[in-house]
Every structure is written in structure tokens, then in C-alpha cells.
Amino acid sequence: MTTAADPTVFVIDDDDLVRAAIQGMLKSVGLRAETFGTTQQFLSCKRPDGPSCLVLDVRLPGVNGLDFQRQLADSGVGIPIIFITGHGDIPMSVKAMKSGAVEFLTKPFQDEDLLNAIRQALDRDRVTREQQNELTELRQRYQSLTARERQVMGLVVSGMLNKQIAYELGTSEITVKMQRGHVMRKMRAESLAELVRMAAKL
């Protein structure tokens, strides 16, 4: 029984035998795979929400794998990609890696090499997702601050003292102290250092 949080390996290759071989190999190590003969089939499928990566053939009908990598990036799909090809050359692999590919494997490749690349890609996607979730949560906390509390937070993380902030905002030190407390509570920051880190991420 798989859940949405389970990792998924997507495979796009126009060769039925290659797709079946990769899917069988992944199944044998307990990984879920979804395979496609074309990039269009991949784009029209509903992708689960868990960590994922894409094993992509370079030569495909209708679209080159490297062009598809760029299309995905342009449309904001940040899935880690492992290229496989029977006709690779060095300039092609350099271009793929510069554009963020995890690995570029020439057929026939060792199962272990592909598996290592897939594990690396899934780990990368997990980390990215955690960071995105953390950032989304931080933004929600920041949205809960009033306009004045945001001003106070900006001045606090710039290193100003309460009395300097009070002078800057034309208010009393006690009011600033209260607002600073609200900021710390709403942002769930345990310390000034943590608040500064949060501000840097935002």
C-alpha cells in the first residue's frame, strides 16, 4: 500500500523494453515507478505529492530530452532529472549537468549506477520540499504580523535597540517592547538569532 508521501520515480523512454527493465529493477528494491513513452503522457498524468525524480531518455519522439528539461524548468517544475541515452557525447552531458541534471548515464549502464543516481535525486527532492514547506510556513507567520509589527521586525533584525526603534518610529520604548514580543510570539522565534535567520530566509 503506497501513500502520497512515498517516493515515485517517473521514467520517460520510447523503448518499451527499457521502461519495463527499469520498472522491474525499481520494484525489486521497493520503489514505485510510473513509466511513459512520451513527454506528453508524462505532462498529462497527475503526479503524487511525495518526493520524486525523472529518468529521462535524451532522444525521444517529438522532443529532445534536453529541451524538455528546459521546458520543465521554465514552467516551474523543479523535479530532479537523471538522463539516460544510447547516443551521448560530452557536450551533451555537460549541458545537461549545467542545467541541473543529477546524472547522465550512457546505455548500457549498470543497475547500481542508476539506483545510486535515483537515491541521490530523491534525497535532493526531499530536501527541496522540506525547505519549500518551511518557507511557506514562515511566510504565513509573517503574513499574520500587523504592518507596524513588520516594521519593528525589520528594525530589530537590522540590529537596532528598542529605544532606537522607538525614536525611529516616534513611539515609546514600552510600546516597541510589546510589539517586539508579539513579533517573537507570532514568528515562533526563540531568540533574536533565530528571528534574524527567519528574516534572511524570507
mmCIF file of C-alpha atoms in Angstrom:
data_model
loop_
_atom_site.group_PDB
_atom_site.id
_atom_site.type_symbol
_atom_site.label_atom_id
_atom_site.label_comp_id
_atom_site.label_asym_id
_atom_site.label_seq_id
_atom_site.Cartn_x
_atom_site.Cartn_y
_atom_site.Cartn_z
ATOM 1 C CA MET A 1 0.000 0.000 0.000
ATOM 2 C CA THR A 2 1.565 3.290 -1.115
ATOM 3 C CA THR A 3 0.779 6.761 0.149
ATOM 4 C CA ALA A 4 1.221 10.189 -1.459
ATOM 5 C CA ALA A 5 4.374 10.741 0.624
ATOM 6 C CA ASP A 6 6.088 7.652 -0.852
ATOM 7 C CA PRO A 7 8.729 8.481 -3.440
ATOM 8 C CA THR A 8 7.903 7.992 -7.127
ATOM 9 C CA VAL A 9 10.342 7.518 -9.979
ATOM 10 C CA PHE A 10 8.992 8.671 -13.348
ATOM 11 C CA VAL A 11 10.560 7.104 -16.417
ATOM 12 C CA ILE A 12 10.209 8.566 -19.923
ATOM 13 C CA ASP A 13 11.693 6.387 -22.663
ATOM 14 C CA ASP A 14 10.228 5.425 -26.045
ATOM 15 C CA ASP A 15 11.696 1.915 -25.770
ATOM 16 C CA ASP A 16 9.174 -0.471 -24.130
ATOM 17 C CA LEU A 17 11.922 -2.892 -23.062
ATOM 18 C CA VAL A 18 13.977 -0.177 -21.338
ATOM 19 C CA ARG A 19 10.891 1.081 -19.463
ATOM 20 C CA ALA A 20 9.943 -2.437 -18.355
ATOM 21 C CA ALA A 21 13.519 -3.229 -17.255
ATOM 22 C CA ILE A 22 13.853 -0.047 -15.170
ATOM 23 C CA GLN A 23 10.385 -0.504 -13.651
ATOM 24 C CA GLY A 24 11.189 -4.134 -12.715
ATOM 25 C CA MET A 25 14.512 -3.136 -11.184
ATOM 26 C CA LEU A 26 12.921 -0.367 -9.119
ATOM 27 C CA LYS A 27 10.105 -2.657 -7.966
ATOM 28 C CA SER A 28 12.720 -5.170 -6.764
ATOM 29 C CA VAL A 29 14.142 -2.533 -4.366
ATOM 30 C CA GLY A 30 10.708 -1.342 -3.223
ATOM 31 C CA LEU A 31 10.482 1.857 -5.278
ATOM 32 C CA ARG A 32 7.331 2.909 -7.101
ATOM 33 C CA ALA A 33 7.778 3.727 -10.790
ATOM 34 C CA GLU A 34 5.460 5.254 -13.363
ATOM 35 C CA THR A 35 6.562 4.901 -16.981
ATOM 36 C CA PHE A 36 5.734 6.864 -20.133
ATOM 37 C CA GLY A 37 6.614 6.555 -23.814
ATOM 38 C CA THR A 38 6.377 10.294 -24.472
ATOM 39 C CA THR A 39 6.795 13.592 -22.623
ATOM 40 C CA GLN A 40 3.126 14.435 -23.398
ATOM 41 C CA GLN A 41 1.943 11.359 -21.461
ATOM 42 C CA PHE A 42 4.076 12.434 -18.500
ATOM 43 C CA LEU A 43 2.721 16.005 -18.590
ATOM 44 C CA SER A 44 -0.895 14.840 -18.695
ATOM 45 C CA CYS A 45 -0.589 12.490 -15.696
ATOM 46 C CA LYS A 46 -1.490 13.627 -12.177
ATOM 47 C CA ARG A 47 1.700 13.432 -10.149
ATOM 48 C CA PRO A 48 1.560 12.367 -6.468
ATOM 49 C CA ASP A 49 2.707 14.869 -3.870
ATOM 50 C CA GLY A 50 5.659 12.939 -2.425
ATOM 51 C CA PRO A 51 9.343 13.143 -3.376
ATOM 52 C CA SER A 52 10.015 12.225 -6.991
ATOM 53 C CA CYS A 53 12.591 12.230 -9.772
ATOM 54 C CA LEU A 54 12.583 11.746 -13.512
ATOM 55 C CA VAL A 55 14.621 9.221 -15.509
ATOM 56 C CA LEU A 56 14.609 10.796 -18.960
ATOM 57 C CA ASP A 57 15.840 9.490 -22.300
ATOM 58 C CA VAL A 58 17.694 12.127 -24.328
ATOM 59 C CA ARG A 59 16.287 11.080 -27.714
ATOM 60 C CA LEU A 60 12.505 10.994 -27.714
ATOM 61 C CA PRO A 61 9.893 11.301 -30.461
ATOM 62 C CA GLY A 62 8.828 14.924 -30.916
ATOM 63 C CA VAL A 63 11.082 16.475 -28.272
ATOM 64 C CA ASN A 64 14.720 16.233 -27.250
ATOM 65 C CA GLY A 65 15.224 15.360 -23.550
ATOM 66 C CA LEU A 66 17.454 18.405 -23.015
ATOM 67 C CA ASP A 67 14.766 20.693 -24.485
ATOM 68 C CA PHE A 68 12.197 19.033 -22.228
ATOM 69 C CA GLN A 69 14.458 19.678 -19.210
ATOM 70 C CA ARG A 70 14.395 23.386 -20.121
ATOM 71 C CA GLN A 71 10.603 23.357 -20.680
ATOM 72 C CA LEU A 72 10.060 21.872 -17.202
ATOM 73 C CA ALA A 73 12.351 24.459 -15.593
ATOM 74 C CA ASP A 74 10.626 27.317 -17.479
ATOM 75 C CA SER A 75 7.199 26.142 -16.280
ATOM 76 C CA GLY A 76 8.404 25.913 -12.651
ATOM 77 C CA VAL A 77 8.504 22.091 -12.371
ATOM 78 C CA GLY A 78 11.603 21.508 -10.241
ATOM 79 C CA ILE A 79 11.883 17.732 -10.496
ATOM 80 C CA PRO A 80 15.446 16.272 -10.323
ATOM 81 C CA ILE A 81 16.365 14.627 -13.648
ATOM 82 C CA ILE A 82 18.619 11.663 -14.488
ATOM 83 C CA PHE A 83 19.393 11.414 -18.187
ATOM 84 C CA ILE A 84 19.875 8.081 -19.941
ATOM 85 C CA THR A 85 20.978 7.817 -23.551
ATOM 86 C CA GLY A 86 22.320 5.413 -26.131
ATOM 87 C CA HIS A 87 23.914 8.260 -28.074
ATOM 88 C CA GLY A 88 25.544 10.527 -25.508
ATOM 89 C CA ASP A 89 28.506 12.792 -26.062
ATOM 90 C CA ILE A 90 30.492 15.016 -23.706
ATOM 91 C CA PRO A 91 28.992 18.399 -24.776
ATOM 92 C CA MET A 92 25.501 16.929 -24.311
ATOM 93 C CA SER A 93 26.290 15.615 -20.817
ATOM 94 C CA VAL A 94 27.933 18.931 -19.838
ATOM 95 C CA LYS A 95 24.838 20.852 -20.994
ATOM 96 C CA ALA A 96 22.543 18.519 -19.031
ATOM 97 C CA MET A 97 24.602 18.764 -15.833
ATOM 98 C CA LYS A 98 24.936 22.558 -16.104
ATOM 99 C CA SER A 99 21.143 22.738 -16.319
ATOM 100 C CA GLY A 100 20.874 20.844 -13.021
ATOM 101 C CA ALA A 101 20.687 17.161 -14.006
ATOM 102 C CA VAL A 102 21.648 14.759 -11.214
ATOM 103 C CA GLU A 103 23.369 12.264 -13.531
ATOM 104 C CA PHE A 104 23.952 11.482 -17.219
ATOM 105 C CA LEU A 105 24.218 7.742 -17.926
ATOM 106 C CA THR A 106 25.069 6.135 -21.251
ATOM 107 C CA LYS A 107 23.294 2.885 -22.160
ATOM 108 C CA PRO A 108 24.052 0.140 -21.325
ATOM 109 C CA PHE A 109 24.574 1.275 -17.735
ATOM 110 C CA GLN A 110 24.845 -0.711 -14.506
ATOM 111 C CA ASP A 111 21.635 -1.010 -12.474
ATOM 112 C CA GLU A 112 23.597 0.085 -9.405
ATOM 113 C CA ASP A 113 24.691 3.323 -11.105
ATOM 114 C CA LEU A 114 21.105 4.178 -11.972
ATOM 115 C CA LEU A 115 19.897 3.256 -8.474
ATOM 116 C CA ASN A 116 22.555 5.438 -6.831
ATOM 117 C CA ALA A 117 21.560 8.370 -9.049
ATOM 118 C CA ILE A 118 17.869 7.819 -8.266
ATOM 119 C CA ARG A 119 18.521 7.725 -4.495
ATOM 120 C CA GLN A 120 20.552 10.917 -4.771
ATOM 121 C CA ALA A 121 17.796 12.604 -6.824
ATOM 122 C CA LEU A 122 15.043 11.569 -4.372
ATOM 123 C CA ASP A 123 17.121 12.844 -1.433
ATOM 124 C CA ARG A 124 17.619 16.155 -3.245
ATOM 125 C CA ASP A 125 13.870 16.442 -3.883
ATOM 126 C CA ARG A 126 13.049 15.616 -0.235
ATOM 127 C CA VAL A 127 15.347 18.401 0.996
ATOM 128 C CA THR A 128 13.896 20.888 -1.527
ATOM 129 C CA ARG A 129 10.353 20.029 -0.461
ATOM 130 C CA GLU A 130 11.184 20.418 3.236
ATOM 131 C CA GLN A 131 12.730 23.830 2.545
ATOM 132 C CA GLN A 132 9.710 24.912 0.482
ATOM 133 C CA ASN A 133 7.289 23.785 3.213
ATOM 134 C CA GLU A 134 9.332 25.613 5.842
ATOM 135 C CA LEU A 135 9.356 28.778 3.730
ATOM 136 C CA THR A 136 5.591 28.580 3.105
ATOM 137 C CA GLU A 137 5.001 28.263 6.857
ATOM 138 C CA LEU A 138 7.369 31.183 7.578
ATOM 139 C CA ARG A 139 5.536 33.351 5.046
ATOM 140 C CA GLN A 140 2.202 32.515 6.684
ATOM 141 C CA ARG A 141 3.574 33.546 10.079
ATOM 142 C CA TYR A 142 4.948 36.774 8.583
ATOM 143 C CA GLN A 143 1.536 37.494 6.983
ATOM 144 C CA SER A 144 -0.020 37.285 10.463
ATOM 145 C CA LEU A 145 2.030 40.314 11.623
ATOM 146 C CA THR A 146 0.474 43.781 11.522
ATOM 147 C CA ALA A 147 2.127 46.448 9.333
ATOM 148 C CA ARG A 148 3.704 48.029 12.445
ATOM 149 C CA GLU A 149 4.949 44.644 13.729
ATOM 150 C CA ARG A 150 6.649 44.068 10.351
ATOM 151 C CA GLN A 151 8.337 47.463 10.665
ATOM 152 C CA VAL A 152 9.517 46.569 14.173
ATOM 153 C CA MET A 153 10.762 43.153 12.999
ATOM 154 C CA GLY A 154 12.753 44.797 10.170
ATOM 155 C CA LEU A 155 14.408 47.214 12.581
ATOM 156 C CA VAL A 156 15.052 44.532 15.230
ATOM 157 C CA VAL A 157 16.822 42.220 12.755
ATOM 158 C CA SER A 158 18.864 45.171 11.441
ATOM 159 C CA GLY A 159 20.414 45.302 14.938
ATOM 160 C CA MET A 160 18.632 48.336 16.446
ATOM 161 C CA LEU A 161 17.852 48.533 20.167
ATOM 162 C CA ASN A 162 14.322 49.097 21.483
ATOM 163 C CA LYS A 163 14.995 52.752 22.338
ATOM 164 C CA GLN A 164 16.451 53.376 18.833
ATOM 165 C CA ILE A 165 13.406 51.726 17.243
ATOM 166 C CA ALA A 166 11.095 53.830 19.446
ATOM 167 C CA TYR A 167 12.885 57.006 18.302
ATOM 168 C CA GLU A 168 12.776 55.875 14.640
ATOM 169 C CA LEU A 169 9.034 55.099 14.783
ATOM 170 C CA GLY A 170 8.100 58.046 17.029
ATOM 171 C CA THR A 171 6.646 55.804 19.730
ATOM 172 C CA SER A 172 7.504 54.754 23.297
ATOM 173 C CA GLU A 173 10.053 52.125 24.260
ATOM 174 C CA ILE A 174 7.347 50.194 26.165
ATOM 175 C CA THR A 175 5.191 50.019 23.005
ATOM 176 C CA VAL A 176 8.169 48.750 20.991
ATOM 177 C CA LYS A 177 8.883 46.141 23.668
ATOM 178 C CA MET A 178 5.270 44.911 23.444
ATOM 179 C CA GLN A 179 5.342 44.842 19.628
ATOM 180 C CA ARG A 180 8.670 43.048 19.665
ATOM 181 C CA GLY A 181 7.116 40.421 21.973
ATOM 182 C CA HIS A 182 4.195 39.993 19.532
ATOM 183 C CA VAL A 183 6.677 39.527 16.652
ATOM 184 C CA MET A 184 8.646 36.864 18.564
ATOM 185 C CA ARG A 185 5.457 35.018 19.530
ATOM 186 C CA LYS A 186 3.796 35.135 16.101
ATOM 187 C CA MET A 187 7.013 34.185 14.266
ATOM 188 C CA ARG A 188 7.670 31.462 16.907
ATOM 189 C CA ALA A 189 11.249 32.656 17.321
ATOM 190 C CA GLU A 190 13.013 31.520 20.488
ATOM 191 C CA SER A 191 15.799 34.088 20.166
ATOM 192 C CA LEU A 192 16.920 37.165 18.247
ATOM 193 C CA ALA A 193 19.400 34.992 16.301
ATOM 194 C CA GLU A 194 16.529 32.734 15.184
ATOM 195 C CA LEU A 195 14.449 35.759 14.139
ATOM 196 C CA VAL A 196 17.402 37.042 12.059
ATOM 197 C CA ARG A 197 17.672 33.609 10.344
ATOM 198 C CA MET A 198 13.939 33.661 9.609
ATOM 199 C CA ALA A 199 14.190 37.162 8.131
ATOM 200 C CA ALA A 200 17.101 36.032 5.926
ATOM 201 C CA LYS A 201 15.037 33.098 4.605
ATOM 202 C CA LEU A 202 12.075 35.382 3.898
#
